[in-house]
Amino acid sequence: MNVFTRGIRNAFRNGIRTLSIVAILGLSIGLSLTMLVANKAVGNKIATVKSSIGNTISIAPAGVQGFEGGGNPLTQASVDTLKSLAHVSSISESINDRLTSSGDSSNTNLVSSIDAGSLGQRFGREGGFGGGFGGGASGSTAGQAQTFTIPVTATGVSDTSQYAGSAVKLTSGSQIDGTADKPVALIGKDLATKNNLTVGSTFTAYGSAITVSGIFDTGTSFSNNAVIFSLPTLQRLSSQVGDITSATATVDSISNMDSVTAAVKSKLGSTADVTSSKDQAANAIAPLDSVKTISVFSLVGAVVAGAVIILLTMVMVVRERKREIGVTKAIGGSNLSIISQFMVEALTLTILGAVVGLVIGVIGGQPVTKLLVSNSTTSATTTATPGQRGSFGGGSGFGGGQSTGGGGITRRGGFGGALGRNSAVKGISNIKTQVGPGILLDGFGAAIFIALVGSALAAGMIAKVRPSEVMRAE
Amino acid sequence: MIEVKHLVKTFKSGDTNVDATNNISFKVPDGQFASIIGRSGSGKSTLLSLLGALDKPTSGSIVIGGQDLTKLSDHELITYRCKAIGFVFQGYNLVPNLTALENVMLPMEFAKVSRAERKTRASELLEQVGLKDDKQLRKPGRLSGGEQQRVAIARALANKPKLILADEPTGNLDSATGKMIFDLLHKLSRSENTTIIVVTHDLAIAGKTDATFKLDDGKLVSK
Ligand SMILES: Nc1ncnc2c1ncn2[C@@H]1O[C@H](COP(=O)(O)OP(=O)(O)OP(=O)(O)O)[C@@H](O)[C@H]1O
Ligand SMILES: [Mg+2]
């Protein structure tokens, strides 16, 4: 028998009480751990989002997002002036157009690899595409649903290593030079399969024969239904020489992002929408930050609750055993040994509570984190369905009733911008929680902290018990 | 030799001061069996707790074996209680969660006696007071009052103290059992040459002791 064994044994002196205290403590420690798990998971996610913040600034014609909105394209000349800005390390420019093999505006022999499906058909009907065509063709077909085919996206980029916000991975063939005007192109994997194209094959676009230089895979079926030209090639082929529908400025360091964004804005004025990747990330992180704050408050709350539980328990126990404490002092026990014994008792209870809490934390960590995150980020996330990205033909959609009539280039572009934005935000709610040995240590650390704080008041009371109390009758 | 001089203990209760012991002086030679008698509230327990260093006197001195208790530090008082004094209380005051054996081992643990030695000595002491075998392994709740008081006596003897203080040790027991407990204390004080001071209401018991001190209202009225 010593201080330790006595303390441990005393923890089990009253079975029902021990059980209820361990259960309540287990809940509070479990909640603390759950919050710790959530906090760490969210913290990791924020770090990942922050570290993945590109040092890029997207520039799109004012009023354009995806294929929606209006406005006029930017001129290559005005975008080129950005190259001279301090801290801008490079500018990549792009132009967009669509290749379609059906209808009057047919300009290619490429067949889209994406079936319109019900979504596409609906976008087609609701948008100007079906309506405009139907109306234009003949009165009898007006209003009748017409089969809608998804066009193939054609993009001319000055930097052909990047497309739609991600790196272009070639599955075969070789890269093309984004600044040279040559009749070559990179085509998406799905498009190649659909049209039986391999490296070296040719296809027709805008009446010219184009040779496939390489085949790429971006991982999404929408992007894999695309053709990448060099910027001057597509500008010439689609009669948009001198126009830019989106540009991305790369800044030399994250710390210069704000100043460069401001400089770009003042340079381009109201003709362009300028968005820095930093702002996008900040928007994406905001709901995570609030989850993090909530988890910190809950964590502190749960630890404090645990400490209060053990504090009240120990105060109760000391009051109950006042006489026993007095006797122990009378027969030569020091304050130190008696207090240590009670601390061991408190520790035993909290460690048992921690074991229960650990089980709760391991089981509850992931679902609670998911719940917290999904509740606060639903407004900030989007789910991509293949073939639907970029609100194709939606609402005021493709053609808008006048686009084929030649109302200028009203809505080409904004692609890079829109997709880039999406990828910065996507997967925010896809958070992984981890319960490693760290959590175990934290749990027992919390238990020891709770036990020490909780028994501090009891220790004070023990020190005050006068041994002469035992002389008083019970 | 125990030498008590002008011992005063004043308790403050509200505005009034109660002199629980009022200028008490007496001597008890080593190995003597002394008794303290007096009415309820006369200060017997107070005097005992001062002798046992459970409380500090307001004034006066207590010299035991040449050492003045009133001059000891708090830490020294703990050691003194542990090694020099054995207590027996009216209400037994055993630790309910420990077995009889463990109760007797406890003061030896505080005195830093080795574990093996604690166990052998505790077992021997319990046999001396008449508790054998499985009874040594019972917790107090499963022992009779007389048996519990025997355990308390064994515990008081654990560290071979020079002085045993007993506050109405037979108060909760029937007269036959009380007499047995008293005889046990008497026998032990003879064999171990331990000084014993016992508080009692039982004049028959007091009459058998070497010396009797009578208290009345905090004052020593006869020796
Ligand atoms: N802690 C205390 N605070 C205040 N007064 C006290 C305290 N302890 C004892 N007294 C008072 O001191 C006086 C002596 O008490 P004490 O317990 O020594 O009497 P006693 O002779 O042991 O009586 P009994 O035979 O009933 O046990 C009493 O008047 C009591 O009220
Ligand atoms: Mg008394």
XYZ file of C-alpha atoms and ligand atoms in Angstrom:
729
model
C 0.000 0.000 0.000
C 1.177 3.426 -0.814
C -0.161 6.763 -1.891
C -0.757 5.436 -5.418
C -2.588 2.254 -4.649
C -4.668 3.997 -1.989
C -5.606 6.772 -4.405
C -6.557 4.322 -7.141
C -8.499 2.162 -4.718
C -10.348 5.170 -3.316
C -11.487 6.074 -6.820
C -13.587 2.928 -6.793
C -14.847 3.321 -3.249
C -18.342 4.188 -4.368
C -19.180 2.184 -7.465
C -22.208 4.081 -8.678
C -20.573 7.417 -8.116
C -17.409 6.327 -9.914
C -19.473 5.114 -12.846
C -21.451 8.335 -13.202
C -18.419 10.581 -12.818
C -16.459 8.578 -15.376
C -19.428 8.742 -17.750
C -19.843 12.523 -17.418
C -16.107 13.121 -17.613
C -15.932 10.797 -20.597
C -18.538 12.892 -22.361
C -16.736 16.127 -21.658
C -13.325 14.753 -22.625
C -14.900 13.087 -25.660
C -16.369 16.410 -26.705
C -12.995 18.111 -26.170
C -11.267 15.520 -28.319
C -13.929 15.703 -30.991
C -13.428 19.442 -31.117
C -9.672 18.977 -31.162
C -9.983 16.566 -34.066
C -12.245 19.023 -35.892
C -9.930 21.905 -35.113
C -6.865 20.081 -36.407
C -8.615 18.814 -39.515
C -9.924 22.250 -40.361
C -6.574 23.811 -39.528
C -4.828 21.400 -41.895
C -7.369 22.174 -44.566
C -6.840 25.897 -44.175
C -3.090 25.372 -44.418
C -3.546 23.306 -47.576
C -5.821 25.899 -49.130
C -3.412 28.645 -48.169
C -0.400 26.795 -49.496
C -2.225 26.045 -52.714
C -3.093 29.687 -53.241
C -1.625 30.457 -56.561
C 0.269 33.672 -56.901
C -1.901 34.451 -59.886
C -4.299 37.197 -60.881
C -7.100 36.341 -63.290
C -8.160 38.979 -65.734
C -11.411 38.657 -67.662
C -13.407 41.121 -69.712
C -15.714 43.101 -67.418
C -19.070 41.415 -66.892
C -18.079 37.966 -68.069
C -18.114 34.818 -66.094
C -17.974 31.533 -67.871
C -20.186 31.917 -70.892
C -22.516 34.244 -69.115
C -22.675 37.982 -69.012
C -21.689 40.405 -71.685
C -19.077 42.999 -72.525
C -16.243 43.268 -74.967
C -13.041 41.279 -75.121
C -9.828 42.736 -73.867
C -7.266 43.750 -76.395
C -4.016 41.898 -76.441
C -2.275 45.240 -76.603
C -3.720 46.404 -73.305
C -2.969 43.088 -71.596
C 0.576 43.138 -72.958
C 1.203 46.395 -71.108
C 0.820 44.458 -67.852
C 4.083 42.677 -68.595
C 5.915 45.845 -67.717
C 4.396 46.068 -64.229
C 6.757 45.514 -61.336
C 6.595 42.038 -59.710
C 4.694 40.493 -62.632
C 6.786 37.517 -63.637
C 4.651 36.365 -66.556
C 1.360 36.876 -68.313
C -0.509 34.078 -69.999
C -3.253 35.055 -72.374
C -6.064 33.068 -73.905
C -8.865 33.343 -76.379
C -11.914 31.079 -76.568
C -14.206 29.906 -79.246
C -16.477 26.970 -79.938
C -16.266 24.331 -82.576
C -19.513 22.764 -83.653
C -20.218 20.153 -86.297
C -23.959 20.638 -86.549
C -26.242 23.326 -87.916
C -25.521 26.356 -90.048
C -22.552 27.442 -88.002
C -20.727 24.145 -88.469
C -17.001 24.907 -88.490
C -15.362 21.585 -87.809
C -15.502 17.878 -88.457
C -14.895 17.120 -84.791
C -17.759 15.429 -82.990
C -18.215 16.407 -79.367
C -17.384 13.684 -76.879
C -20.087 14.894 -74.518
C -23.679 13.855 -75.087
C -26.016 16.712 -74.446
C -27.937 14.526 -72.047
C -30.996 15.857 -70.289
C -29.101 18.736 -68.727
C -27.648 19.875 -72.013
C -30.987 19.519 -73.757
C -32.655 21.621 -71.139
C -29.950 24.263 -71.263
C -30.299 24.190 -75.009
C -34.067 24.663 -74.945
C -34.073 27.309 -72.301
C -31.149 29.105 -73.724
C -30.969 30.940 -76.962
C -29.437 28.040 -78.800
C -32.507 26.014 -79.623
C -34.860 28.952 -79.670
C -32.704 31.152 -81.824
C -31.998 28.451 -84.315
C -35.544 27.265 -84.482
C -36.833 30.758 -84.947
C -34.311 31.538 -87.605
C -34.787 28.428 -89.690
C -38.474 28.430 -90.407
C -41.737 29.301 -88.791
C -42.909 25.743 -88.678
C -40.058 24.533 -86.556
C -40.195 27.491 -84.221
C -40.609 26.448 -80.642
C -40.035 22.812 -81.489
C -37.317 21.151 -79.517
C -34.273 20.651 -81.638
C -31.521 18.191 -80.907
C -28.813 20.116 -79.155
C -25.180 19.107 -79.387
C -22.560 20.302 -76.982
C -19.921 22.284 -78.855
C -16.218 21.520 -78.567
C -14.308 24.161 -76.675
C -11.453 25.726 -78.561
C -8.921 27.698 -76.562
C -5.916 29.563 -77.779
C -3.369 29.990 -75.027
C -0.020 31.692 -74.919
C 1.114 29.237 -72.285
C 0.038 25.791 -73.415
C 1.201 24.122 -70.247
C -1.818 25.477 -68.375
C -5.449 24.934 -69.178
C -8.578 25.711 -67.173
C -6.558 26.430 -64.078
C -4.583 23.206 -64.052
C -1.452 21.832 -65.658
C -1.852 20.167 -69.010
C -0.770 16.552 -68.794
C 0.022 14.978 -72.134
C -0.829 11.304 -72.439
C 0.885 11.158 -75.813
C 2.551 13.403 -78.375
C 4.313 16.669 -77.700
C 3.578 20.209 -76.577
C 2.975 23.066 -78.966
C 4.450 26.538 -78.839
C 1.789 28.919 -77.547
C 3.262 31.931 -79.260
C 3.768 30.484 -82.762
C 1.004 30.433 -85.389
C 1.109 26.882 -86.752
C -1.716 24.536 -87.842
C -1.209 22.227 -84.855
C -3.241 21.619 -81.692
C -3.503 19.591 -78.510
C -6.771 17.747 -78.099
C -8.504 16.300 -75.075
C -8.447 12.567 -74.470
C -12.206 12.068 -74.804
C -12.390 14.107 -77.952
C -9.539 12.083 -79.473
C -11.263 8.799 -78.657
C -14.607 9.986 -80.015
C -13.055 11.079 -83.314
C -10.487 8.278 -83.604
C -7.645 10.762 -83.562
C -4.093 9.956 -82.576
C -0.915 12.001 -82.590
C -0.216 13.009 -86.184
C -3.852 12.719 -87.335
C -5.539 15.748 -88.798
C -8.962 17.279 -88.369
C -10.682 20.269 -89.899
C -11.405 23.466 -88.058
C -12.403 26.794 -89.604
C -11.755 25.233 -92.981
C -8.117 24.454 -92.251
C -6.460 21.123 -91.666
C -5.018 20.927 -88.171
C -2.518 18.288 -87.072
C -2.839 16.691 -83.614
C 0.451 17.323 -81.837
C -0.523 15.841 -78.495
C -3.372 14.383 -76.479
C -4.028 15.613 -72.938
C -5.993 14.499 -69.943
C -7.268 16.985 -67.363
C -9.360 14.467 -65.500
C -12.741 16.034 -66.204
C -14.851 15.103 -69.192
C -15.703 18.718 -69.854
C -12.092 19.785 -70.268
C -11.247 16.589 -72.126
C -13.667 17.697 -74.829
C -11.442 20.619 -75.756
C -8.902 21.672 -78.329
C -5.898 23.787 -77.348
C -4.364 25.989 -80.012
C -1.566 28.475 -79.721
C -2.916 31.959 -79.032
C -2.077 33.455 -82.483
C -3.422 30.376 -84.306
C -6.896 30.551 -82.756
C -6.964 34.355 -82.948
C -6.400 34.101 -86.697
C -8.667 31.089 -87.336
C -11.609 32.492 -85.366
C -11.106 36.033 -86.667
C -10.327 37.471 -83.255
C -6.885 38.837 -83.976
C -5.775 41.170 -81.226
C -8.475 40.004 -78.788
C -8.024 38.301 -75.436
C -10.866 36.721 -73.462
C -8.882 35.953 -70.398
C -5.435 36.435 -69.015
C -3.559 35.271 -65.979
C -0.762 37.292 -64.450
C 1.735 35.424 -62.312
C 3.170 37.480 -59.484
C 6.694 36.923 -58.219
C 5.658 36.518 -54.578
C 2.471 36.144 -52.543
C 3.335 39.244 -50.563
C 3.113 41.373 -53.689
C -0.313 40.077 -54.643
C -2.290 43.013 -53.282
C -0.120 45.711 -54.807
C 0.023 44.014 -58.200
C -3.749 43.379 -58.200
C -4.293 47.067 -57.529
C -1.847 48.030 -60.268
C -3.558 45.735 -62.796
C -6.941 47.156 -61.872
C -5.801 50.720 -62.345
C -4.125 49.861 -65.627
C -7.123 48.093 -67.177
C -9.786 50.224 -65.495
C -13.410 49.224 -65.980
C -12.748 47.070 -69.042
C -11.668 44.082 -66.976
C -12.674 42.080 -63.958
C -9.537 41.434 -61.962
C -9.545 38.711 -59.314
C -6.528 37.623 -57.334
C -6.230 34.015 -56.227
C -5.621 35.341 -52.734
C -9.126 36.834 -52.574
C -10.602 33.593 -53.824
C -8.775 31.597 -51.197
C -9.806 34.056 -48.504
C -13.427 33.591 -49.491
C -13.012 29.860 -49.425
C -11.300 29.887 -46.034
C -13.780 32.172 -44.271
C -16.323 29.452 -43.379
C -13.498 27.129 -42.286
C -12.175 29.826 -40.026
C -15.524 30.112 -38.339
C -15.627 26.345 -37.836
C -12.181 26.592 -36.321
C -13.328 29.292 -33.932
C -16.392 27.292 -32.942
C -14.264 24.244 -32.290
C -11.851 26.224 -30.113
C -14.688 27.597 -28.003
C -16.281 24.172 -27.661
C -12.900 22.655 -26.818
C -12.250 25.173 -24.063
C -15.829 24.816 -22.857
C -15.603 21.050 -22.671
C -12.252 21.087 -20.865
C -13.561 23.647 -18.374
C -16.703 21.557 -17.861
C -14.536 18.508 -17.183
C -12.410 20.459 -14.715
C -15.528 21.723 -12.931
C -16.946 18.204 -12.701
C -13.794 16.822 -11.131
C -13.469 19.921 -8.929
C -16.954 19.486 -7.492
C -16.437 15.751 -7.107
C -13.189 16.204 -5.231
C -14.656 18.919 -3.001
C -17.516 16.579 -2.172
C -15.135 13.693 -1.505
C -12.873 15.772 0.742
C -15.826 17.033 2.777
C -17.071 13.501 3.125
C -13.694 12.201 4.278
C -12.749 15.096 6.486
C -12.511 12.856 9.500
C -10.411 10.293 7.672
C -8.072 13.087 6.601
C -7.827 14.291 10.199
C -7.027 10.765 11.422
C -4.387 10.337 8.749
C -2.782 13.579 9.867
C -3.017 12.515 13.515
C -1.129 9.286 12.842
C 1.651 11.082 11.005
C 0.499 11.649 7.431
C 1.818 14.854 5.875
C -0.323 17.225 3.806
C 1.785 16.305 0.809
C 1.120 12.585 1.033
C -2.596 13.072 1.666
C -2.969 15.568 -1.180
C -0.998 13.291 -3.515
C -3.317 10.441 -2.646
C -6.371 12.532 -3.555
C -4.719 13.687 -6.747
C -4.076 10.101 -7.739
C -7.759 9.482 -7.098
C -8.779 12.438 -9.288
C -6.307 11.310 -11.923
C -7.681 7.785 -11.900
C -11.181 9.110 -12.481
C -10.115 11.439 -15.274
C -7.954 8.842 -16.992
C -10.905 6.475 -17.006
C -12.951 9.390 -18.321
C -10.284 9.996 -20.953
C -10.474 6.390 -22.113
C -14.240 6.719 -22.513
C -13.709 10.134 -24.088
C -11.140 8.773 -26.509
C -13.640 6.244 -27.781
C -16.208 9.025 -28.206
C -13.625 11.252 -29.879
C -12.482 8.573 -32.312
C -16.040 7.691 -33.229
C -17.360 11.239 -33.225
C -14.457 13.190 -34.705
C -15.112 12.620 -38.387
C -18.929 12.982 -38.433
C -18.904 16.027 -36.162
C -16.230 17.712 -38.295
C -18.216 16.923 -41.432
C -21.363 18.293 -39.841
C -19.689 21.496 -38.692
C -17.965 22.070 -42.003
C -20.885 21.201 -44.251
C -23.232 23.411 -42.255
C -21.042 26.415 -42.660
C -19.664 25.918 -46.149
C -22.649 24.801 -48.220
C -22.938 28.262 -49.670
C -19.313 28.359 -50.673
C -18.931 25.058 -52.459
C -20.079 23.785 -55.789
C -20.338 20.268 -56.997
C -19.316 19.588 -60.529
C -21.254 17.160 -62.675
C -19.499 16.042 -65.838
C -20.683 17.964 -68.828
C -22.336 20.662 -66.832
C -19.473 22.840 -65.806
C -19.366 26.466 -66.709
C -23.168 26.816 -67.030
C -23.224 25.882 -70.622
C -26.108 27.373 -72.496
C -27.876 28.029 -69.249
C -30.427 30.794 -68.939
C -29.407 33.609 -71.160
C -27.092 30.973 -72.558
C -25.202 30.260 -75.633
C -26.114 32.379 -78.536
C -28.586 34.340 -76.519
C -30.752 34.724 -79.593
C -28.343 37.025 -81.299
C -24.895 35.543 -81.105
C -25.103 33.665 -84.370
C -26.608 36.749 -85.910
C -23.294 38.416 -85.500
C -23.706 40.837 -82.658
C -19.997 40.821 -82.233
C -18.169 38.676 -79.818
C -20.430 39.052 -76.916
C -19.713 36.051 -74.888
C -16.691 34.114 -75.752
C -14.328 33.616 -72.949
C -14.059 33.957 -69.281
C -13.437 30.257 -69.259
C -10.107 30.179 -67.580
C -11.324 32.542 -64.930
C -14.437 30.620 -64.091
C -12.770 27.232 -63.977
C -9.835 28.551 -62.019
C -12.169 29.926 -59.412
C -13.933 26.635 -59.148
C -10.814 24.661 -58.493
C -9.699 26.985 -55.719
C -12.899 26.429 -53.814
C -13.660 22.862 -54.700
C -13.147 20.244 -52.048
C -13.317 22.639 -49.119
C -15.853 20.400 -47.432
C -13.824 17.323 -48.248
C -11.996 17.278 -44.938
C -10.029 14.387 -43.548
C -9.866 13.930 -39.821
C -7.058 11.986 -38.268
C -6.883 10.336 -34.896
C -3.234 9.606 -34.328
C -1.049 9.172 -31.279
C -1.039 12.967 -31.003
C -4.735 12.979 -30.151
C -4.102 10.228 -27.626
C -1.449 12.338 -25.937
C -3.672 15.417 -26.091
C -6.484 13.430 -24.512
C -4.371 12.262 -21.610
C -2.797 15.693 -21.356
C -6.273 17.165 -21.046
C -7.166 14.540 -18.446
C -4.111 15.339 -16.345
C -4.758 19.063 -16.697
C -8.392 18.570 -15.662
C -7.370 16.392 -12.723
C -4.773 18.869 -11.483
C -7.007 21.923 -11.817
C -9.956 19.988 -10.436
C -8.112 18.803 -7.346
C -6.449 22.145 -6.584
C -9.366 23.377 -4.483
C -9.619 19.975 -2.776
C -5.904 20.207 -1.972
C -6.479 23.561 -0.287
C -9.285 22.058 1.759
C -7.144 19.076 2.752
C -4.364 21.348 3.962
C -6.863 23.172 6.170
C -8.237 20.090 7.909
C -7.099 20.287 11.524
C -5.974 16.961 12.953
C -7.591 17.848 16.289
C -10.950 17.562 14.508
C -10.771 13.824 15.106
C -11.132 14.406 18.841
C -14.622 15.751 18.231
C -17.366 13.164 18.425
C -18.751 11.939 15.118
C 9.084 12.247 31.454
C 6.196 14.428 30.368
C 6.218 17.888 31.847
C 3.297 20.235 31.279
C 3.652 23.852 32.476
C 1.000 26.583 32.640
C -0.796 25.173 29.670
C -3.527 27.446 28.289
C -5.699 26.786 25.254
C -8.270 29.440 24.452
C -10.942 28.923 21.820
C -12.710 31.887 20.347
C -16.370 31.196 19.736
C -18.117 34.355 18.654
C -17.363 37.206 21.074
C -16.627 34.930 24.013
C -13.364 33.167 24.722
C -13.465 29.657 26.146
C -10.436 28.529 28.103
C -10.586 24.822 27.314
C -7.443 24.303 29.395
C -6.643 26.958 31.938
C -3.114 27.091 33.346
C -2.581 23.371 33.742
C 0.738 22.008 35.061
C 1.615 18.369 35.801
C 4.273 15.698 35.327
C 4.021 12.066 34.208
C 7.120 9.859 34.568
C 8.104 7.517 31.714
C 6.231 4.219 31.576
C 3.420 5.418 33.788
C -0.234 4.688 33.101
C -2.131 7.877 33.883
C -5.800 8.763 33.556
C -7.664 12.011 33.093
C -11.187 12.357 34.375
C -13.708 15.173 34.478
C -17.157 16.279 33.417
C -18.103 16.688 29.848
C -16.613 19.870 28.425
C -13.994 20.097 31.166
C -11.168 20.091 28.605
C -9.965 16.484 28.605
C -9.899 16.021 24.832
C -8.335 19.445 24.399
C -5.514 18.547 26.766
C -4.953 15.278 24.934
C -4.786 16.950 21.529
C -2.203 19.409 22.870
C -0.106 16.539 24.261
C -0.383 14.737 20.943
C 0.631 17.824 18.935
C -2.678 17.839 17.103
C -3.151 21.429 18.175
C -0.939 24.223 19.466
C -1.421 25.730 22.922
C -2.224 29.413 23.344
C 0.518 29.587 25.981
C 2.548 27.365 28.282
C 4.871 24.510 27.418
C 4.858 20.753 26.969
C 8.201 19.039 27.344
C 8.331 15.376 26.402
C 11.611 13.509 26.703
C 13.428 16.809 27.017
C 11.876 18.244 23.851
C 9.585 21.282 23.983
C 6.661 20.619 21.628
C 5.729 24.288 21.456
C 9.085 25.039 19.846
C 8.747 22.516 17.014
C 8.065 23.568 13.419
C 5.000 22.251 11.589
C 7.145 19.751 9.765
C 8.784 18.538 12.976
C 5.363 18.212 14.550
C 4.306 15.800 11.778
C 7.369 13.658 12.442
C 6.703 13.866 16.161
C 3.095 12.701 15.738
C 4.238 9.959 13.456
C 7.014 8.475 15.563
C 6.549 9.545 19.174
C 2.791 9.350 19.664
C 0.146 6.686 19.297
C -3.509 7.661 19.324
C -6.576 5.680 20.273
C -9.928 7.389 19.834
C -13.371 6.742 21.188
C -14.761 6.315 17.668
C -11.896 3.975 16.570
C -11.257 6.177 13.515
C -9.904 3.442 11.305
C -9.642 4.161 7.573
C -12.752 2.386 6.249
C -11.330 1.543 2.841
C -8.279 -0.257 4.227
C -8.088 -3.710 5.803
C -7.151 -4.098 9.465
C -3.632 -5.022 8.392
C -3.331 -2.027 6.082
C -4.617 0.293 8.805
C -1.833 -0.871 11.098
C 0.730 -0.566 8.295
C -0.261 3.032 7.505
C 1.680 4.869 10.278
C 4.740 2.774 9.418
C 4.460 3.880 5.799
C 4.518 7.498 6.997
C 7.565 6.621 9.128
C 9.197 5.184 5.974
C 9.534 1.662 7.313
C 10.235 -0.841 4.549
C 7.247 -2.588 3.026
C 8.194 -6.090 4.152
C 8.895 -4.987 7.702
C 5.599 -3.094 7.838
C 3.664 -6.177 6.988
C 5.375 -8.516 9.455
C 5.159 -6.030 12.297
C 1.514 -5.159 11.580
C 0.610 -8.821 11.551
C 2.468 -9.433 14.839
C 0.780 -6.457 16.494
C -2.659 -7.619 15.402
C -1.939 -11.046 16.867
C -0.866 -9.424 20.130
C -4.215 -7.631 20.379
C -6.016 -10.847 19.500
C -6.816 -10.509 15.800
C -5.758 -13.467 13.735
C -5.716 -14.678 10.153
C -8.645 -13.625 8.025
C -9.778 -10.958 10.489
C -6.568 -9.084 9.698
C -7.678 -8.876 6.110
C -11.146 -7.522 6.866
C -12.117 -3.944 6.455
C -13.322 -2.143 9.618
C -16.956 -2.338 8.519
C -16.837 -6.099 8.969
C -15.293 -6.042 12.468
C -17.072 -5.510 15.804
C -16.497 -2.325 17.823
C -14.201 -4.164 20.244
C -12.230 -5.653 17.346
C -11.949 -2.268 15.664
C -10.598 -0.767 18.873
C -8.021 -3.564 19.043
C -6.934 -2.682 15.527
C -6.719 0.970 16.647
C -4.495 -0.042 19.562
C -2.262 -2.081 17.251
C -2.072 0.943 14.925
C -1.148 3.205 17.867
C 1.721 0.857 18.735
C 2.976 0.514 15.161
C 5.889 2.956 15.357
C 6.826 2.003 18.942
C 5.834 5.413 20.356
C 7.003 6.670 23.738
C 3.520 7.934 24.519
C 0.054 6.559 23.826
C -2.888 8.915 24.148
C -6.338 7.375 24.382
C -9.514 9.436 24.421
C -12.292 7.378 26.013
C -11.153 4.188 24.266
C -13.831 2.139 25.941
C -16.597 4.716 25.619
C -18.357 2.920 22.783
C -17.955 -0.575 24.195
C -19.870 -2.643 26.718
C -18.205 -2.859 30.116
C -16.786 -6.377 29.634
C -15.207 -5.490 26.290
C -14.113 -2.146 27.711
C -12.318 -3.921 30.503
C -10.550 -6.208 28.039
C -9.390 -3.236 25.966
C -8.245 -1.469 29.080
C -6.319 -4.510 30.306
C -4.725 -4.744 26.899
C -3.518 -1.152 27.116
C -2.270 -1.793 30.644
C -0.373 -4.919 29.643
C 1.245 -3.184 26.677
C 2.394 -0.201 28.706
C 4.100 -2.577 31.072
C 5.779 -4.750 28.438
C 6.947 -1.951 26.139
C 7.536 0.617 28.897
C 5.222 2.985 27.066
C 3.672 5.940 28.849
C -0.104 5.894 28.503
C -2.496 8.716 29.218
C -6.121 7.716 28.973
C -9.212 9.868 29.250
C -12.121 8.065 30.847
C -15.479 8.540 32.479
C -15.196 5.216 34.206
C -13.963 5.830 37.741
C -13.342 2.098 38.267
C -10.899 2.172 35.387
C -9.309 5.398 36.564
C -8.839 3.889 39.969
C -6.568 1.196 38.547
C -4.142 3.637 36.890
C -0.886 4.892 38.381
C -2.075 8.489 38.513
C -5.353 10.294 37.916
C -5.779 13.935 36.971
C -9.162 15.519 37.394
C -10.190 18.462 35.275
C -12.973 20.885 35.958
C -13.762 23.752 33.649
C -10.294 23.701 32.116
C -8.479 23.630 35.451
C -6.632 20.781 37.076
C -8.423 20.224 40.357
C -6.648 17.146 41.699
C -3.738 14.876 40.928
N -12.519 23.760 18.154
C -13.180 24.335 19.192
N -13.743 25.545 19.036
C -14.385 26.145 20.052
N -14.541 25.617 21.247
C -14.001 24.389 21.473
C -13.305 23.684 20.445
N -12.879 22.510 20.960
C -13.311 22.470 22.245
N -13.981 23.596 22.549
C -14.559 23.899 23.851
O -13.593 23.650 24.818
C -14.195 23.037 25.956
C -13.516 21.722 26.248
O -13.846 20.793 25.250
P -13.317 19.313 25.226
O -13.719 18.655 23.978
O -11.864 19.325 25.545
O -14.132 18.668 26.456
P -14.117 17.181 26.987
O -13.678 17.237 28.384
O -13.338 16.323 26.071
O -15.652 16.793 26.944
P -16.333 15.376 26.606
O -16.175 14.527 27.844
O -17.740 15.724 26.373
O -15.623 14.832 25.434
C -15.653 22.898 25.645
O -16.358 23.949 26.271
C -15.742 23.007 24.160
O -16.944 23.623 23.787
Mg -13.754 14.666 24.751
